[in-house]
Coordinates of C-alpha atoms in Angstrom, one line a residue:
Chain A
M1 CA 54.8 10.5 -0.8
Y2 CA 53.8 12.5 -3.8
L3 CA 55.7 15.6 -4.9
P4 CA 53.5 18.7 -4.5
T5 CA 54.0 19.5 -8.1
V6 CA 52.3 16.3 -9.3
P7 CA 48.5 16.6 -8.9
A8 CA 47.0 13.4 -7.6
I9 CA 43.6 12.1 -6.5
L10 CA 42.4 9.2 -4.4
L11 CA 40.8 6.8 -6.9
N12 CA 38.8 4.2 -5.1
G13 CA 41.0 4.7 -2.1
E14 CA 44.3 4.4 -4.0
P15 CA 46.6 7.4 -5.0
H16 CA 46.3 8.1 -8.7
E17 CA 48.4 10.7 -10.5
L18 CA 46.7 13.2 -12.8
A19 CA 47.9 14.6 -16.1
P20 CA 49.8 17.9 -15.6
D21 CA 47.6 19.6 -18.2
A22 CA 44.3 20.6 -16.6
A23 CA 42.5 20.1 -19.9
E24 CA 43.4 16.4 -19.7
R25 CA 42.0 16.0 -16.3
T26 CA 38.3 15.5 -17.0
I27 CA 36.4 12.4 -15.8
T28 CA 35.8 11.4 -19.5
R29 CA 39.5 11.4 -20.0
L30 CA 40.2 9.4 -16.9
L31 CA 37.6 6.8 -17.7
D32 CA 39.1 6.5 -21.1
T33 CA 42.6 6.0 -19.7
L34 CA 41.3 3.4 -17.3
G35 CA 39.5 1.5 -20.1
L36 CA 36.1 2.0 -18.5
K37 CA 32.9 2.7 -20.4
P38 CA 31.0 5.7 -19.0
Q39 CA 27.6 3.9 -19.3
Q40 CA 28.9 1.0 -17.1
V41 CA 30.0 3.1 -14.1
A42 CA 28.8 5.7 -11.7
V43 CA 31.1 8.3 -10.3
E44 CA 31.2 10.1 -6.9
R45 CA 33.5 13.0 -6.5
N46 CA 34.2 14.1 -2.9
R47 CA 31.0 12.3 -1.9
E48 CA 28.9 14.0 -4.5
I49 CA 27.5 12.1 -7.5
V50 CA 28.7 13.4 -10.8
P51 CA 26.0 13.0 -13.4
R52 CA 27.2 11.1 -16.5
A53 CA 26.4 14.1 -18.7
S54 CA 28.9 16.2 -16.7
Y55 CA 31.9 13.9 -17.2
P56 CA 33.3 15.8 -20.2
E57 CA 33.4 19.1 -18.3
T58 CA 34.2 17.9 -14.8
T59 CA 37.9 18.6 -14.2
L60 CA 39.5 16.8 -11.4
E61 CA 41.5 18.7 -8.8
D62 CA 44.5 17.8 -6.8
G63 CA 43.3 15.9 -3.6
D64 CA 39.9 14.9 -5.0
Q65 CA 38.5 11.7 -3.7
L66 CA 36.9 9.8 -6.5
E67 CA 34.8 6.6 -6.3
I68 CA 34.1 4.8 -9.5
V69 CA 31.6 2.0 -9.0
T70 CA 29.8 -0.6 -11.1
F71 CA 27.5 -3.6 -10.7
V72 CA 28.9 -6.9 -9.7
G73 CA 27.3 -10.3 -9.0
G74 CA 25.3 -10.2 -5.7
G75 CA 22.3 -11.5 -3.9
Chain B
M1 CA -3.9 -9.8 -3.3
T2 CA -5.8 -10.4 -6.6
H3 CA -4.5 -12.5 -9.4
S4 CA -5.3 -12.4 -13.0
P5 CA -6.2 -15.6 -14.9
E6 CA -2.6 -16.0 -16.0
D7 CA -1.6 -15.7 -12.3
T8 CA 0.7 -12.8 -12.9
W9 CA 1.7 -10.5 -10.0
T10 CA 2.5 -6.9 -9.7
L11 CA 5.6 -5.4 -8.1
G12 CA 6.2 -1.7 -8.2
G13 CA 4.0 -1.2 -11.2
R14 CA 5.6 -4.1 -13.2
T15 CA 3.5 -7.1 -14.1
L16 CA 5.5 -10.3 -13.6
R17 CA 5.0 -13.9 -14.5
S18 CA 7.9 -15.4 -12.7
R19 CA 7.7 -15.6 -8.9
L20 CA 11.4 -16.4 -8.6
I21 CA 13.9 -13.6 -8.1
V22 CA 17.5 -14.7 -8.3
G23 CA 20.8 -13.3 -7.3
T24 CA 23.9 -13.1 -9.5
G25 CA 26.6 -13.6 -6.8
K26 CA 28.9 -16.6 -5.9
Y27 CA 28.9 -18.2 -9.3
K28 CA 32.1 -19.6 -10.8
D29 CA 31.9 -17.3 -13.9
A30 CA 29.7 -15.3 -16.1
E31 CA 28.8 -18.3 -18.2
E32 CA 27.6 -20.3 -15.2
T33 CA 25.6 -17.3 -14.0
R34 CA 24.0 -16.8 -17.4
A35 CA 22.9 -20.5 -17.7
A36 CA 21.4 -20.5 -14.2
L37 CA 19.5 -17.2 -14.8
A38 CA 18.1 -18.6 -18.0
A39 CA 17.0 -21.9 -16.3
S40 CA 15.4 -20.0 -13.4
G41 CA 13.0 -18.2 -15.7
A42 CA 13.5 -15.1 -13.4
E43 CA 12.6 -11.7 -14.7
I44 CA 14.3 -9.8 -11.9
V45 CA 17.9 -10.4 -10.8
T46 CA 19.8 -8.8 -8.0
V47 CA 23.2 -7.2 -8.4
A48 CA 25.6 -5.5 -5.9
L49 CA 27.4 -2.2 -6.3
R50 CA 31.2 -2.2 -5.8
R51 CA 34.3 -0.2 -6.7
V52 CA 35.3 -1.1 -10.3
D53 CA 38.1 -3.7 -10.5
L54 CA 40.6 -2.2 -12.9
K55 CA 42.1 -5.6 -13.5
Q56 CA 38.8 -7.2 -14.3
K57 CA 37.6 -6.1 -17.7
D58 CA 34.6 -8.5 -17.8
N59 CA 31.9 -6.1 -16.6
L60 CA 28.6 -7.6 -15.6
L61 CA 26.8 -4.9 -17.6
S62 CA 28.6 -6.1 -20.7
W63 CA 27.2 -9.6 -20.6
I64 CA 23.9 -9.5 -18.8
D65 CA 20.9 -9.1 -21.0
T66 CA 19.2 -6.1 -19.5
S67 CA 16.3 -6.3 -22.1
R68 CA 15.5 -9.7 -20.5
Y69 CA 16.2 -9.1 -16.8
T70 CA 15.3 -6.1 -14.6
L71 CA 18.4 -5.5 -12.5
L72 CA 17.6 -5.1 -8.8
P73 CA 20.6 -3.3 -7.1
N74 CA 21.1 -4.3 -3.5
T75 CA 22.8 -2.6 -0.5
A76 CA 24.6 -5.7 0.7
G77 CA 27.4 -4.9 3.1
C78 CA 25.8 -1.7 4.3
Y79 CA 25.5 -1.3 8.1
T80 CA 23.9 2.1 8.3
A81 CA 21.0 3.9 6.6
D82 CA 23.4 6.5 5.2
E83 CA 25.6 3.9 3.5
A84 CA 22.6 2.2 2.0
V85 CA 21.2 5.4 0.6
R86 CA 24.5 6.5 -0.8
T87 CA 24.9 3.1 -2.5
L88 CA 21.5 3.2 -4.1
R89 CA 21.9 6.8 -5.3
L90 CA 25.0 5.6 -7.1
A91 CA 23.1 2.6 -8.4
R92 CA 20.4 4.8 -9.8
E93 CA 23.1 6.8 -11.6
L94 CA 24.0 3.6 -13.5
G95 CA 20.8 4.1 -15.4
I96 CA 18.9 1.2 -14.0
A97 CA 15.2 1.6 -13.0
D98 CA 14.0 2.9 -9.7
L99 CA 13.5 -0.6 -8.2
V100 CA 15.9 -1.3 -5.3
K101 CA 16.6 -3.9 -2.7
L102 CA 17.3 -2.3 0.6
E103 CA 19.2 -4.3 3.1
V104 CA 20.8 -2.8 6.1
I105 CA 22.8 -5.4 8.0
G106 CA 23.1 -5.4 11.7
D107 CA 25.5 -8.2 12.4
P108 CA 28.2 -9.8 10.2
K109 CA 27.7 -13.3 11.7
T110 CA 24.0 -13.7 11.2
L111 CA 23.6 -11.0 8.5
Y112 CA 20.3 -10.2 10.2
P113 CA 18.9 -6.9 9.2
D114 CA 19.0 -3.8 11.4
N115 CA 15.3 -3.0 11.1
E116 CA 15.7 0.5 12.7
E117 CA 18.2 1.6 10.1
T118 CA 16.2 -0.1 7.4
L119 CA 13.1 1.9 8.2
K120 CA 15.2 5.1 8.3
A121 CA 16.8 4.4 4.9
A122 CA 13.4 3.4 3.4
K123 CA 11.9 6.7 4.4
I124 CA 14.7 8.7 2.7
L125 CA 14.7 6.5 -0.4
L126 CA 10.9 6.7 -0.8
D127 CA 11.1 10.5 -0.5
E128 CA 13.6 10.4 -3.4
G129 CA 11.2 8.4 -5.6
F130 CA 12.8 4.9 -5.3
V131 CA 10.6 1.8 -5.4
V132 CA 11.9 0.2 -2.2
L133 CA 11.9 -3.6 -1.6
P134 CA 13.2 -4.0 2.0
Y135 CA 14.9 -7.1 3.4
C136 CA 13.7 -7.5 7.0
T137 CA 13.2 -9.9 9.8
A138 CA 10.1 -12.0 9.7
D139 CA 8.3 -9.7 12.0
P140 CA 4.7 -8.7 11.3
I141 CA 5.2 -5.3 13.0
V142 CA 8.3 -4.4 11.1
C143 CA 6.6 -5.5 7.9
R144 CA 3.6 -3.3 8.7
K145 CA 5.7 -0.3 9.4
L146 CA 7.6 -0.8 6.1
E147 CA 4.4 -1.1 4.2
A148 CA 2.9 2.0 5.9
L149 CA 6.0 4.0 4.8
G150 CA 5.2 3.1 1.2
C151 CA 7.5 0.2 0.4
A152 CA 6.4 -1.7 -2.7
A153 CA 6.9 -5.1 -1.0
V154 CA 8.2 -6.6 2.2
M155 CA 11.0 -9.2 2.1
P156 CA 11.2 -11.1 5.3
L157 CA 13.9 -13.6 5.7
A158 CA 13.1 -17.3 6.1
A159 CA 16.6 -18.2 7.6
P160 CA 20.0 -16.4 7.6
I161 CA 21.4 -15.3 4.2
G162 CA 23.3 -18.1 2.5
S163 CA 22.4 -20.6 5.2
G164 CA 20.2 -22.9 3.2
L165 CA 18.3 -23.7 6.5
G166 CA 14.9 -23.5 4.8
I167 CA 11.7 -22.0 6.1
R168 CA 12.3 -21.8 9.8
D169 CA 9.0 -20.1 11.0
R170 CA 6.1 -20.9 8.7
H171 CA 3.6 -19.5 11.2
T172 CA 5.0 -16.0 11.3
L173 CA 5.4 -15.9 7.6
R174 CA 1.8 -16.8 7.3
L175 CA 0.8 -14.0 9.7
I176 CA 2.8 -11.6 7.5
V177 CA 1.0 -12.8 4.4
E178 CA -2.4 -12.4 6.0
Q179 CA -1.9 -8.8 7.0
A180 CA 0.1 -7.6 4.0
R181 CA -1.4 -5.4 1.3
V182 CA 1.8 -5.3 -0.7
P183 CA 3.6 -8.4 -2.1
V184 CA 5.5 -10.5 0.4
I185 CA 8.8 -11.9 -1.0
V186 CA 10.7 -14.5 1.1
D187 CA 14.3 -13.2 0.9
A188 CA 17.0 -15.6 2.1
G189 CA 17.2 -19.0 3.7
V190 CA 16.0 -21.3 1.0
G191 CA 18.3 -24.3 0.5
T192 CA 16.5 -26.6 -2.0
A193 CA 13.4 -26.7 -4.2
S194 CA 11.1 -28.0 -1.5
D195 CA 11.9 -24.9 0.7
A196 CA 10.7 -22.7 -2.2
T197 CA 7.6 -24.8 -2.5
V198 CA 6.9 -24.5 1.2
A199 CA 7.3 -20.7 1.1
M200 CA 4.9 -20.5 -1.9
E201 CA 2.3 -22.8 -0.2
L202 CA 2.2 -20.2 2.6
G203 CA 0.9 -17.7 0.1
V204 CA 3.9 -15.5 -0.3
D205 CA 4.0 -13.8 -3.7
A206 CA 7.6 -14.7 -4.6
V207 CA 10.9 -16.0 -3.4
L208 CA 14.3 -14.4 -3.7
M209 CA 17.4 -16.6 -3.6
N210 CA 21.0 -16.8 -4.6
T211 CA 23.2 -19.3 -2.7
A212 CA 20.8 -22.2 -3.0
I213 CA 21.3 -22.1 -6.8
A214 CA 24.9 -20.7 -7.1
K215 CA 26.3 -23.3 -4.6
A216 CA 24.4 -26.3 -5.9
Q217 CA 26.7 -28.9 -7.6
R218 CA 24.8 -28.1 -10.9
P219 CA 23.5 -24.5 -10.6
A220 CA 21.5 -24.5 -13.8
L221 CA 19.7 -27.7 -12.9
M222 CA 19.0 -26.4 -9.4
A223 CA 17.7 -23.1 -11.0
E224 CA 15.2 -25.2 -13.0
A225 CA 14.2 -27.2 -9.9
M226 CA 13.6 -23.9 -8.0
R227 CA 11.5 -22.7 -10.9
D228 CA 9.4 -25.8 -10.8
G229 CA 9.3 -25.8 -7.0
I230 CA 7.9 -22.2 -7.0
V231 CA 5.3 -23.1 -9.6
A232 CA 4.2 -26.2 -7.6
G233 CA 4.0 -24.3 -4.4
R234 CA 2.0 -21.5 -6.0
K235 CA -0.5 -24.0 -7.6
A236 CA -0.9 -25.8 -4.3
F237 CA -1.6 -22.5 -2.5
L238 CA -4.2 -21.6 -5.1
A239 CA -5.7 -25.1 -5.0
G240 CA -6.2 -25.0 -1.3
R241 CA -4.8 -27.9 0.5
M242 CA -6.9 -30.6 2.3
R243 CA -7.4 -30.4 6.0
A244 CA -4.9 -32.5 7.9
V245 CA -6.4 -35.0 10.3
P246 CA -4.7 -37.2 12.9
Y247 CA -5.9 -40.6 11.8
A248 CA -6.3 -42.5 8.5
N249 CA -9.2 -41.9 6.2
A250 CA -9.5 -44.6 3.6
S251 CA -9.4 -43.5 0.0
S252 CA -11.0 -46.7 -1.3
P253 CA -14.7 -47.4 -0.7
T254 CA -15.3 -49.4 2.5
A255 CA -18.4 -51.0 1.1
G256 CA -18.4 -53.9 -1.4
L257 CA -15.4 -55.7 -0.1
I258 CA -15.3 -59.4 -1.1
E259 CA -15.9 -61.8 1.7

């Protein structure tokens, strides 16, 4: 269980805590924290695609469901 | 289908020399994949879309040469039109071209396509401007419907995905080739180089494969064999094979034998 005071999202199906400061909760910031390059991923927030250009101004909210995907080997 | 003197072919507005499309799955590591891709001579390679693995920092996009290969995102693992469309919308967001491999699976054991869902997804994707290459059963009617919707090619299977069973139904593939006005790409079933040759001899435009190369003992060598097999089959198709007859027909003159 997460305390209600700690904002958290579901990141690829797993709980992920957000920074308390809203300014730190952008997608750009999250990708940076996770060590992911924006040009190597696509992001869906609550089932809606977030265009790459909007990462800096997209602030994540408590309870958001985020999918971060990339290409892997496949046939 | 018309062919230029260099025997190139056209797929979704791209002019291609290689008639071999290869997958990037099931390899031991990036290095083995890279070597096999290079040996295959492929210009288009398929990729899958998955959640990022936060523990795995070796992203495919950081080592694959996108100036050399056109990435063809697939929808492997999707069982409904909605899942497939969602997947390819995300794939497009990754900044790759509009060319997509649509596969909507109907059954986990055979990985046979659900043609109904495939047609449904194709319609949505075509409306959204995707260049759709659909994996389908080797059924002339399904192929005709996919073509009528506006798909840039049809990709009938020759045998189940990853089975290596080879070209199971030459006759039906031939019927599909005869009626198609878009490229026909055999997708799935090839096990070894002669299978690729057989497919090309039927007059298909290209062959897409993954496991036959990735699961060979020496993938890069098999990739080379597949490249050669594709070229041999293509040339044999263009050359036009002799008519098969039931009895012998001597190749040496019957006159002038010593007595």
